[in-house]
Short mmCIF file of N, CA, C and O in Angstrom, two decimals:
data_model
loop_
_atom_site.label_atom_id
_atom_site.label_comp_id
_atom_site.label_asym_id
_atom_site.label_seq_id
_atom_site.Cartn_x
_atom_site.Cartn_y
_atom_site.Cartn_z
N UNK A 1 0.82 -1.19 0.00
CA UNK A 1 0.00 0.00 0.00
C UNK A 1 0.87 1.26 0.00
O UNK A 1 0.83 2.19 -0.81
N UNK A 2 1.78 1.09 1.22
CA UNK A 2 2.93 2.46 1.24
C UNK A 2 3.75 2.79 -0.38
O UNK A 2 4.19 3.89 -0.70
N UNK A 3 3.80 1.48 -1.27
CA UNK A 3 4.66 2.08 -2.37
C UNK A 3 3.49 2.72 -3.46
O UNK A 3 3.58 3.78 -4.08
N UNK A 4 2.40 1.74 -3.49
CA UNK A 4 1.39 2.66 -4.55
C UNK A 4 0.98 3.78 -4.00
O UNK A 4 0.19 4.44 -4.68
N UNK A 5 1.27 4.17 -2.99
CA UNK A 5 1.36 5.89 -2.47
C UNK A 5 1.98 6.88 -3.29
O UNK A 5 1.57 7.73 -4.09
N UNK A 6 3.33 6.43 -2.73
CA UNK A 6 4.57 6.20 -3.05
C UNK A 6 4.79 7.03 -5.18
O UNK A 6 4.99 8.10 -5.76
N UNK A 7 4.60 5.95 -5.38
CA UNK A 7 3.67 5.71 -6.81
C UNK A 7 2.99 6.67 -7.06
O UNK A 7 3.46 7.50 -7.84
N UNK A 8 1.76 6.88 -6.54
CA UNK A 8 0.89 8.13 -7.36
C UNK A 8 1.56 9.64 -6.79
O UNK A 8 1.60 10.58 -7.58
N UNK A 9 1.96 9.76 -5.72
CA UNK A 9 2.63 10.98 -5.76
C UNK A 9 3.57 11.49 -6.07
O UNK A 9 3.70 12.70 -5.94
N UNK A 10 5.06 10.26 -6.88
CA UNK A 10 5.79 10.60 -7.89
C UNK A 10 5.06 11.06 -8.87
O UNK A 10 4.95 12.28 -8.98
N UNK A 11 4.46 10.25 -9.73
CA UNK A 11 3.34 10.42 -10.36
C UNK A 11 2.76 11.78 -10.65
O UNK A 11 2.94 12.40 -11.70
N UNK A 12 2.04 12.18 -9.63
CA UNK A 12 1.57 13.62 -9.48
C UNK A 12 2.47 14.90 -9.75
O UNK A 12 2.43 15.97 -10.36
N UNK A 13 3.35 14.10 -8.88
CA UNK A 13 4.96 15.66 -9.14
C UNK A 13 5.09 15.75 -10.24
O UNK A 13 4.80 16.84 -10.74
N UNK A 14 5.62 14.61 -11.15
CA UNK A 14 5.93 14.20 -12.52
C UNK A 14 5.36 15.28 -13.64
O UNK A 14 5.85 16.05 -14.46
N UNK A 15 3.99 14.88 -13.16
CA UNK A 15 2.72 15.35 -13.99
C UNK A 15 2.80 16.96 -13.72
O UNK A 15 3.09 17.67 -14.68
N UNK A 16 2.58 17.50 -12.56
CA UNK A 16 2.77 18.90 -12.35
C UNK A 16 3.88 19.70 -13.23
O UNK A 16 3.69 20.75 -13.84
N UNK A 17 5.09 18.95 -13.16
CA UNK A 17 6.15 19.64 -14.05
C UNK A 17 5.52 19.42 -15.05
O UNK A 17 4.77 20.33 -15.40
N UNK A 18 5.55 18.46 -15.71
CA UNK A 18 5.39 18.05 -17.58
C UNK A 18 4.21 19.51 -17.70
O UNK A 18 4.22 19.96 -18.85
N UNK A 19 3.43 20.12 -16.91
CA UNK A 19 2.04 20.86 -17.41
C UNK A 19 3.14 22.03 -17.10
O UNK A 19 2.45 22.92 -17.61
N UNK A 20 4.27 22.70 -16.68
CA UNK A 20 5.12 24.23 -16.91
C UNK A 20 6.03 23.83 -17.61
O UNK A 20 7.04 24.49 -17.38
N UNK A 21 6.30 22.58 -18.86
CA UNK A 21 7.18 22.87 -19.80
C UNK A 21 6.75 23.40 -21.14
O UNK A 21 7.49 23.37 -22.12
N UNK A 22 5.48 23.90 -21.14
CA UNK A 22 5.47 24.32 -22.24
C UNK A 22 5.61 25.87 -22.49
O UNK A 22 5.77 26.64 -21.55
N UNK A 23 5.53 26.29 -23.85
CA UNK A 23 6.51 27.78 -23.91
C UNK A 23 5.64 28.33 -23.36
O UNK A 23 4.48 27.94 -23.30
N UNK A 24 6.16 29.49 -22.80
CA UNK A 24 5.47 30.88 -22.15
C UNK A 24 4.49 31.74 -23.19
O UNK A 24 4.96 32.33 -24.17
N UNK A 25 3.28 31.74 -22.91
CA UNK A 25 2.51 32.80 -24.01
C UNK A 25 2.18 31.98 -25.12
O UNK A 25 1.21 32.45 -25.71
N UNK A 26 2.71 30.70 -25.74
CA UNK A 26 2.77 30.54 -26.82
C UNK A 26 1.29 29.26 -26.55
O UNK A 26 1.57 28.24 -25.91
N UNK A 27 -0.56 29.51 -27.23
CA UNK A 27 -1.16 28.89 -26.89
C UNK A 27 -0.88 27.53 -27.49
O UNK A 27 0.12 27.47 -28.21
N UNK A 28 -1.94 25.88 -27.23
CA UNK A 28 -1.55 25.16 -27.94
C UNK A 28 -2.38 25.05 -29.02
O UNK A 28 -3.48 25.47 -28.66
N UNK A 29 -2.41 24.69 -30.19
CA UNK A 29 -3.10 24.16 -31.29
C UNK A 29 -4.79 24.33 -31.40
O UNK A 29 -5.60 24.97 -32.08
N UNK A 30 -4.81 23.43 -30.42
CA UNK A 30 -5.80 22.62 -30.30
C UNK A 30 -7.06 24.05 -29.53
O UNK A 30 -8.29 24.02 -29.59
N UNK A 31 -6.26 25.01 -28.96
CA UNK A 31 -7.05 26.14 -28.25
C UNK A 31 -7.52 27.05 -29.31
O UNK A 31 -8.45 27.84 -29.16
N UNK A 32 -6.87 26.91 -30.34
CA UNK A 32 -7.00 28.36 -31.54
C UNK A 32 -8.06 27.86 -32.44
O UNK A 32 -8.24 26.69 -32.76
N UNK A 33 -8.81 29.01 -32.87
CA UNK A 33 -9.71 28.40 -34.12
C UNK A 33 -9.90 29.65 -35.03
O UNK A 33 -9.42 30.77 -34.81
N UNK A 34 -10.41 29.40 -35.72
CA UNK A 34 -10.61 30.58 -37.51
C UNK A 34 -11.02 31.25 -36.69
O UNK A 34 -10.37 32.30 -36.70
N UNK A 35 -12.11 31.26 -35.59
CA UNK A 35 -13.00 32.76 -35.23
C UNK A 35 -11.64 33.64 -34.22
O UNK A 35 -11.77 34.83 -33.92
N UNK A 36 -10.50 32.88 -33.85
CA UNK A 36 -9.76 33.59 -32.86
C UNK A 36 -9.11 34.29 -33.91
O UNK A 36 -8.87 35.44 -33.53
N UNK A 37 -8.66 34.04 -35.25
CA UNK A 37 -8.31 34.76 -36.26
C UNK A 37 -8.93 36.03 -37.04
O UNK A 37 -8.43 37.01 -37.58
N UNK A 38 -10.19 35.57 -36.85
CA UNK A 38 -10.77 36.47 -37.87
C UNK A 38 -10.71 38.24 -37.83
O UNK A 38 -10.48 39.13 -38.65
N UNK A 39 -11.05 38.14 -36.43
CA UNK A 39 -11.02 40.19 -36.19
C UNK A 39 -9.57 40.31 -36.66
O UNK A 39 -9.67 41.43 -37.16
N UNK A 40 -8.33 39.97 -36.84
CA UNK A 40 -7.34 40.43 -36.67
C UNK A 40 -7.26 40.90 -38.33
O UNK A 40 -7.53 40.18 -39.29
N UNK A 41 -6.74 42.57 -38.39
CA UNK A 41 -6.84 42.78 -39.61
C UNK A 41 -5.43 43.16 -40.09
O UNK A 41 -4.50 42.80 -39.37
N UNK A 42 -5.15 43.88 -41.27
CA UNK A 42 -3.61 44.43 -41.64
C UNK A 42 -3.81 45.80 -40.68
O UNK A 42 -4.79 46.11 -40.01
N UNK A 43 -2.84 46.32 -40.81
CA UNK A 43 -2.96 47.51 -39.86
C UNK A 43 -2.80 47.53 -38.00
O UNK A 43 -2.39 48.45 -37.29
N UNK A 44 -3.15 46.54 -37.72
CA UNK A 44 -3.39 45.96 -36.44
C UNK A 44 -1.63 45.61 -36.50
O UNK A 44 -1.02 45.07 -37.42
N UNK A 45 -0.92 46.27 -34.78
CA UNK A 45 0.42 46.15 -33.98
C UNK A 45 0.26 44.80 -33.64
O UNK A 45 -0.75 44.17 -33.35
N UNK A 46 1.82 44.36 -33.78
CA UNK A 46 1.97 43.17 -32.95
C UNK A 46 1.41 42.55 -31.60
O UNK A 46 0.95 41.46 -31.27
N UNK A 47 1.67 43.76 -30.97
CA UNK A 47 0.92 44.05 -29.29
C UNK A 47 -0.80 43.62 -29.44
O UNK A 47 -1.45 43.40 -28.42
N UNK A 48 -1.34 43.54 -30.66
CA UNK A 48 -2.59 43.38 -30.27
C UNK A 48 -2.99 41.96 -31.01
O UNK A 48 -3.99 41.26 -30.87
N UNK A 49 -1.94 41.81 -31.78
CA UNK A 49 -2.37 40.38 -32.73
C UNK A 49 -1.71 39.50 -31.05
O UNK A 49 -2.48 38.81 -30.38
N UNK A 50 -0.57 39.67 -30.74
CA UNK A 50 -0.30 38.82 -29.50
C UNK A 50 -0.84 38.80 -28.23
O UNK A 50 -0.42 37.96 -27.43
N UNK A 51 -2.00 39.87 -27.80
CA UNK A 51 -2.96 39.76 -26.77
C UNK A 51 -4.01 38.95 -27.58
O UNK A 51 -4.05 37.83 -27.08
N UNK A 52 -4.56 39.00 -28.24
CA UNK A 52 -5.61 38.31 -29.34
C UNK A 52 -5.39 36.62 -28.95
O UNK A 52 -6.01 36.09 -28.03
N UNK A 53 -4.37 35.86 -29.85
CA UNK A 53 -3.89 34.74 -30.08
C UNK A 53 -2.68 34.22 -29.41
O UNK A 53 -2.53 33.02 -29.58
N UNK A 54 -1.83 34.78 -28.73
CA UNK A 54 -1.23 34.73 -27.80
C UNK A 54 0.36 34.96 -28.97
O UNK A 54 0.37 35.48 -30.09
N UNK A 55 1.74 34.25 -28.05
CA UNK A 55 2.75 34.70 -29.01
C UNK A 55 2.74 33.39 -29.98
O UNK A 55 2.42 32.24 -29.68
N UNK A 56 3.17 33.90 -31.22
CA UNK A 56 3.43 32.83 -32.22
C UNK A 56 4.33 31.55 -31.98
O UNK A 56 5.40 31.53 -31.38
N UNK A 57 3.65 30.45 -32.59
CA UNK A 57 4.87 29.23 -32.57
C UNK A 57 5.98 29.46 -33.41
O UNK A 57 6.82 28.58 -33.21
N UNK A 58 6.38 30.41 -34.40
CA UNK A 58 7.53 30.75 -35.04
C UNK A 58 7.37 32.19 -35.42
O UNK A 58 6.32 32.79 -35.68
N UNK A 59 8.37 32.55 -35.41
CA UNK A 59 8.67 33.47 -35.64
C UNK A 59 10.14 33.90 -37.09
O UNK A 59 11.20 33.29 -36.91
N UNK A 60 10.08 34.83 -38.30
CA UNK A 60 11.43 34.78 -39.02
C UNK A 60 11.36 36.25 -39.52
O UNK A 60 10.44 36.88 -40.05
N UNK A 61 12.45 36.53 -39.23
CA UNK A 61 12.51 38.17 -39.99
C UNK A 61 13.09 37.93 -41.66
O UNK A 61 13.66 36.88 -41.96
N UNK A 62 12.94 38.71 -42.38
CA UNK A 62 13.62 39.26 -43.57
C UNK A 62 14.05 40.59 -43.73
O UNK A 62 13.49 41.53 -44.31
N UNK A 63 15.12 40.55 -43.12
CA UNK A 63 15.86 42.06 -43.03
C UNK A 63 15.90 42.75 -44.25
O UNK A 63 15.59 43.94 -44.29
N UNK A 64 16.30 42.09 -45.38
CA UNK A 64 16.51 42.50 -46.71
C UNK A 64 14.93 42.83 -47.53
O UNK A 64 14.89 43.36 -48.64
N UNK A 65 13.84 42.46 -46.85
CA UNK A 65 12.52 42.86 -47.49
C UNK A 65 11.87 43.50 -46.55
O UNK A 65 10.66 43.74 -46.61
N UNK A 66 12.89 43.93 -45.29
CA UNK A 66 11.77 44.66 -44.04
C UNK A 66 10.74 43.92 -43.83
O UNK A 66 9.74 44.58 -44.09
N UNK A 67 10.43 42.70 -43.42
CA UNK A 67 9.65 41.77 -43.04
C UNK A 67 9.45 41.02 -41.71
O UNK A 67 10.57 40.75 -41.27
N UNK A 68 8.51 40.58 -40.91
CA UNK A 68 8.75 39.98 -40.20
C UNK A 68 7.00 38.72 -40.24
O UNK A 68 5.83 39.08 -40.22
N UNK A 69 7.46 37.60 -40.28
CA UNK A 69 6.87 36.27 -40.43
C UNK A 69 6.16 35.86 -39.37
O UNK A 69 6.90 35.68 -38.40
N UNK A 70 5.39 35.70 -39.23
CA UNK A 70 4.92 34.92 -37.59
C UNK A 70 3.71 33.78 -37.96
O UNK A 70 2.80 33.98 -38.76
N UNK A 71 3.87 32.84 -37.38
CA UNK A 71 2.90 31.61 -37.69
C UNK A 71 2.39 31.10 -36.49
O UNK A 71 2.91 31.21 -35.38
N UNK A 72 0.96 30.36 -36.88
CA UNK A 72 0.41 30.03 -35.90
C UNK A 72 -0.33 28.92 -36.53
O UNK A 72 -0.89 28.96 -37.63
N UNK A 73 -0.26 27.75 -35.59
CA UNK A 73 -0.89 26.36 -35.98
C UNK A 73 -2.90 26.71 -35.43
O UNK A 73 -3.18 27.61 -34.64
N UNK A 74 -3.94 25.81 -36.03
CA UNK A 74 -4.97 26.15 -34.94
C UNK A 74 -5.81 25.00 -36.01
O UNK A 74 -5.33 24.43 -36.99
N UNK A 75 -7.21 24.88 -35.44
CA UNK A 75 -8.13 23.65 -36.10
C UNK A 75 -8.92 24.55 -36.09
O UNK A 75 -9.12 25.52 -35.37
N UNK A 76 -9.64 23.86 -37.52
CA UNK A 76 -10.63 24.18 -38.13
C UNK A 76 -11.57 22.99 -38.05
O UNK A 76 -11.52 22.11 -38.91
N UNK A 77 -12.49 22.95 -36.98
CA UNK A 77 -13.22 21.85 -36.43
C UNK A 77 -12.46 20.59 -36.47
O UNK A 77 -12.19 20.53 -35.27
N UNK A 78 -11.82 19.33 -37.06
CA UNK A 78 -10.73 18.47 -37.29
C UNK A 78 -9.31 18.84 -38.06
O UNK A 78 -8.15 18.43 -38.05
N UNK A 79 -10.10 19.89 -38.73
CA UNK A 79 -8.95 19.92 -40.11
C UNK A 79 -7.55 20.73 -39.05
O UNK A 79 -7.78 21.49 -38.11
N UNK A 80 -6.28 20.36 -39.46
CA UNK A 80 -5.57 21.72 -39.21
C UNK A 80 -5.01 22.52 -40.01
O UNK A 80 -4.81 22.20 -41.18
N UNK A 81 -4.70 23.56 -39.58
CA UNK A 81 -4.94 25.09 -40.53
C UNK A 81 -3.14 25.47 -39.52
O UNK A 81 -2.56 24.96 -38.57
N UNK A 82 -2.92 26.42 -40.29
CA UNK A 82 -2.24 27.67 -40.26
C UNK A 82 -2.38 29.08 -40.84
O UNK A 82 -2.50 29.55 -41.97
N UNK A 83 -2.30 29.63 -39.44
CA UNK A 83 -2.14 31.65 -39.90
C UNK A 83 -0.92 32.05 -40.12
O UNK A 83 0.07 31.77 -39.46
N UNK A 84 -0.99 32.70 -41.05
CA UNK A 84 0.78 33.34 -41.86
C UNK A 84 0.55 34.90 -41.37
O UNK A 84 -0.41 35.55 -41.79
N UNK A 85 1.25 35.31 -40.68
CA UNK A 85 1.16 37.00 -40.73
C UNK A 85 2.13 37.43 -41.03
O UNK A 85 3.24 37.06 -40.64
N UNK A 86 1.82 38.47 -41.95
CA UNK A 86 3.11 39.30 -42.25
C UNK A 86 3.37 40.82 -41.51
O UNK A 86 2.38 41.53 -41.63
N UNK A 87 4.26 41.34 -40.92
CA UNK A 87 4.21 42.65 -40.08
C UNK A 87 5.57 43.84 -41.06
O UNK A 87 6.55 43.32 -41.60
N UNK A 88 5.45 44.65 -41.08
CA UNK A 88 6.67 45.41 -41.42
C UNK A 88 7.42 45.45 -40.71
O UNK A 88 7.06 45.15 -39.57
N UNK A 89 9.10 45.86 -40.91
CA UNK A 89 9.57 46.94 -40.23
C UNK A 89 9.41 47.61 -38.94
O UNK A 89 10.10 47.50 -37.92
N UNK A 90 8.21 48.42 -39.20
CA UNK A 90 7.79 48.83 -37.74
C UNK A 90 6.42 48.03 -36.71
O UNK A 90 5.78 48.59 -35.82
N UNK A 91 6.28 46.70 -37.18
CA UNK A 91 5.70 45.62 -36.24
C UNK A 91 4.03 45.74 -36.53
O UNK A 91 3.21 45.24 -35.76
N UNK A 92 3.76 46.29 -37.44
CA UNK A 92 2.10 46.75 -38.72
C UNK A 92 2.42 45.77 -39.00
O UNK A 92 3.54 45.36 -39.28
N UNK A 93 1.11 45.10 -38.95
CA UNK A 93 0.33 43.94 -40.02
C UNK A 93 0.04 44.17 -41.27
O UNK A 93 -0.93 44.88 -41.51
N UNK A 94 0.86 43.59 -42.39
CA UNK A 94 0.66 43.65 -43.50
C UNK A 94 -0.37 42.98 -44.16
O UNK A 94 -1.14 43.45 -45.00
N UNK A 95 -0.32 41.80 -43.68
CA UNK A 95 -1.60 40.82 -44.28
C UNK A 95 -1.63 39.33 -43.72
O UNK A 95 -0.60 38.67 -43.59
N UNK A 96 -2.57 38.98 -43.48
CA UNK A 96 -2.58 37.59 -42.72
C UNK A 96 -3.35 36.81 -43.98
O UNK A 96 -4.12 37.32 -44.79
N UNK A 97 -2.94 35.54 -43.93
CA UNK A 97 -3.48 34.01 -44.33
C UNK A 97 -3.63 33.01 -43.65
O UNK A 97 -2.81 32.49 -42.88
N UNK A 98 -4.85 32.62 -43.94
CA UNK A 98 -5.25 31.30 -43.49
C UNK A 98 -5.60 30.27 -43.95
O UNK A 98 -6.81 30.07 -44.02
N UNK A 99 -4.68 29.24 -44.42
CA UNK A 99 -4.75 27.87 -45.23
C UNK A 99 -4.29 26.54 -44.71
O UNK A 99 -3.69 26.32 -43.66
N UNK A 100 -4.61 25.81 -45.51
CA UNK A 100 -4.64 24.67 -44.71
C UNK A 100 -2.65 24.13 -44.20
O UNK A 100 -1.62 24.46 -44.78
N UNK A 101 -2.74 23.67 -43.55
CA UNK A 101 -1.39 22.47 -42.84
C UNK A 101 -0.89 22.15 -43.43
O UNK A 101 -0.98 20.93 -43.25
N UNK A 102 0.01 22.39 -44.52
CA UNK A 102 0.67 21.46 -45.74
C UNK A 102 1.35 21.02 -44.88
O UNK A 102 1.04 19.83 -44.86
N UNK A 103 2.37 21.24 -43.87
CA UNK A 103 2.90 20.41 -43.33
C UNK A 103 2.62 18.85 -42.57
O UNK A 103 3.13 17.73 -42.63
N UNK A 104 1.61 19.43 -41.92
CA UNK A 104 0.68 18.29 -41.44
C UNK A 104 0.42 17.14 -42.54
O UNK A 104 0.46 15.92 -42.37
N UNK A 105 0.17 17.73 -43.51
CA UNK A 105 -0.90 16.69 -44.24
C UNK A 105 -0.04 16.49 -45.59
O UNK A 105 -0.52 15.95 -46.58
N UNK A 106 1.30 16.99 -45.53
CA UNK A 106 2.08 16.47 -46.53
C UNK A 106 3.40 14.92 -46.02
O UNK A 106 4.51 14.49 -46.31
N UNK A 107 2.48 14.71 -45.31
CA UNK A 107 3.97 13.38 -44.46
C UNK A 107 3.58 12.39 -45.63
O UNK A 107 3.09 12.49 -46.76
N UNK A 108 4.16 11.19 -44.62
CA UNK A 108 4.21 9.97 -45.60
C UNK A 108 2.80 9.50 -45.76
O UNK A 108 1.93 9.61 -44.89
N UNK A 109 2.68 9.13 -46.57
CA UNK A 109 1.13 7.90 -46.91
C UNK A 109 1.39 6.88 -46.99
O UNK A 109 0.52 6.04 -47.20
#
């Protein structure tokens, strides 16, 4: 009896950590959907696309086109989707997309 104690309250600790390794700010997948996308328009600061949807799962600049990239995974009832945003220079939303997972759904068959 003392070790299946023992047992579930390793267990428990275990479990408590594994739920603060994931990134800070950054929501998961499975929380995001088209409607958390939709208000977000061009024109709209970083500061408000990242209170909105939280911080992006990637992030890439293009210094040489004044660009900055930000992506976000999310479901579209089963399907999964990705948002592409594009920001300038000075952190303005240029234009967002929303299409499907090629990554996801380009693996092996």
């Amino acid at each position: 009896m003392k070790t299946i104690f023992r047992f579930v309250a390793l267990f428990s600790i275990l479990l408590a950590f594994a739920g603060c390794a994931g990134r800070e700010g950054i929501r998961p997948f499975w929380t995001l959907s088209e409607a958390d996308f939709q208000p977000i328009k061009a024109g709209m600061i970083q500061a408000e696309v990242e209170k909105r949807v939280g911080k992006p799962l990637w992030r890439m600049s293009f210094p040489a086109k004044a660009e900055e990239v930000w992506s976000y995974d999310y479901l579209d009832h089963h399907t999964h989707m990705k948002a592409v945003m594009t920001f300038d220079d000075r952190g303005v939303l240029k234009n967002i997309k929303l299409e499907y997972d090629m990554d996801f759904y380009s693996g092996p068959m």
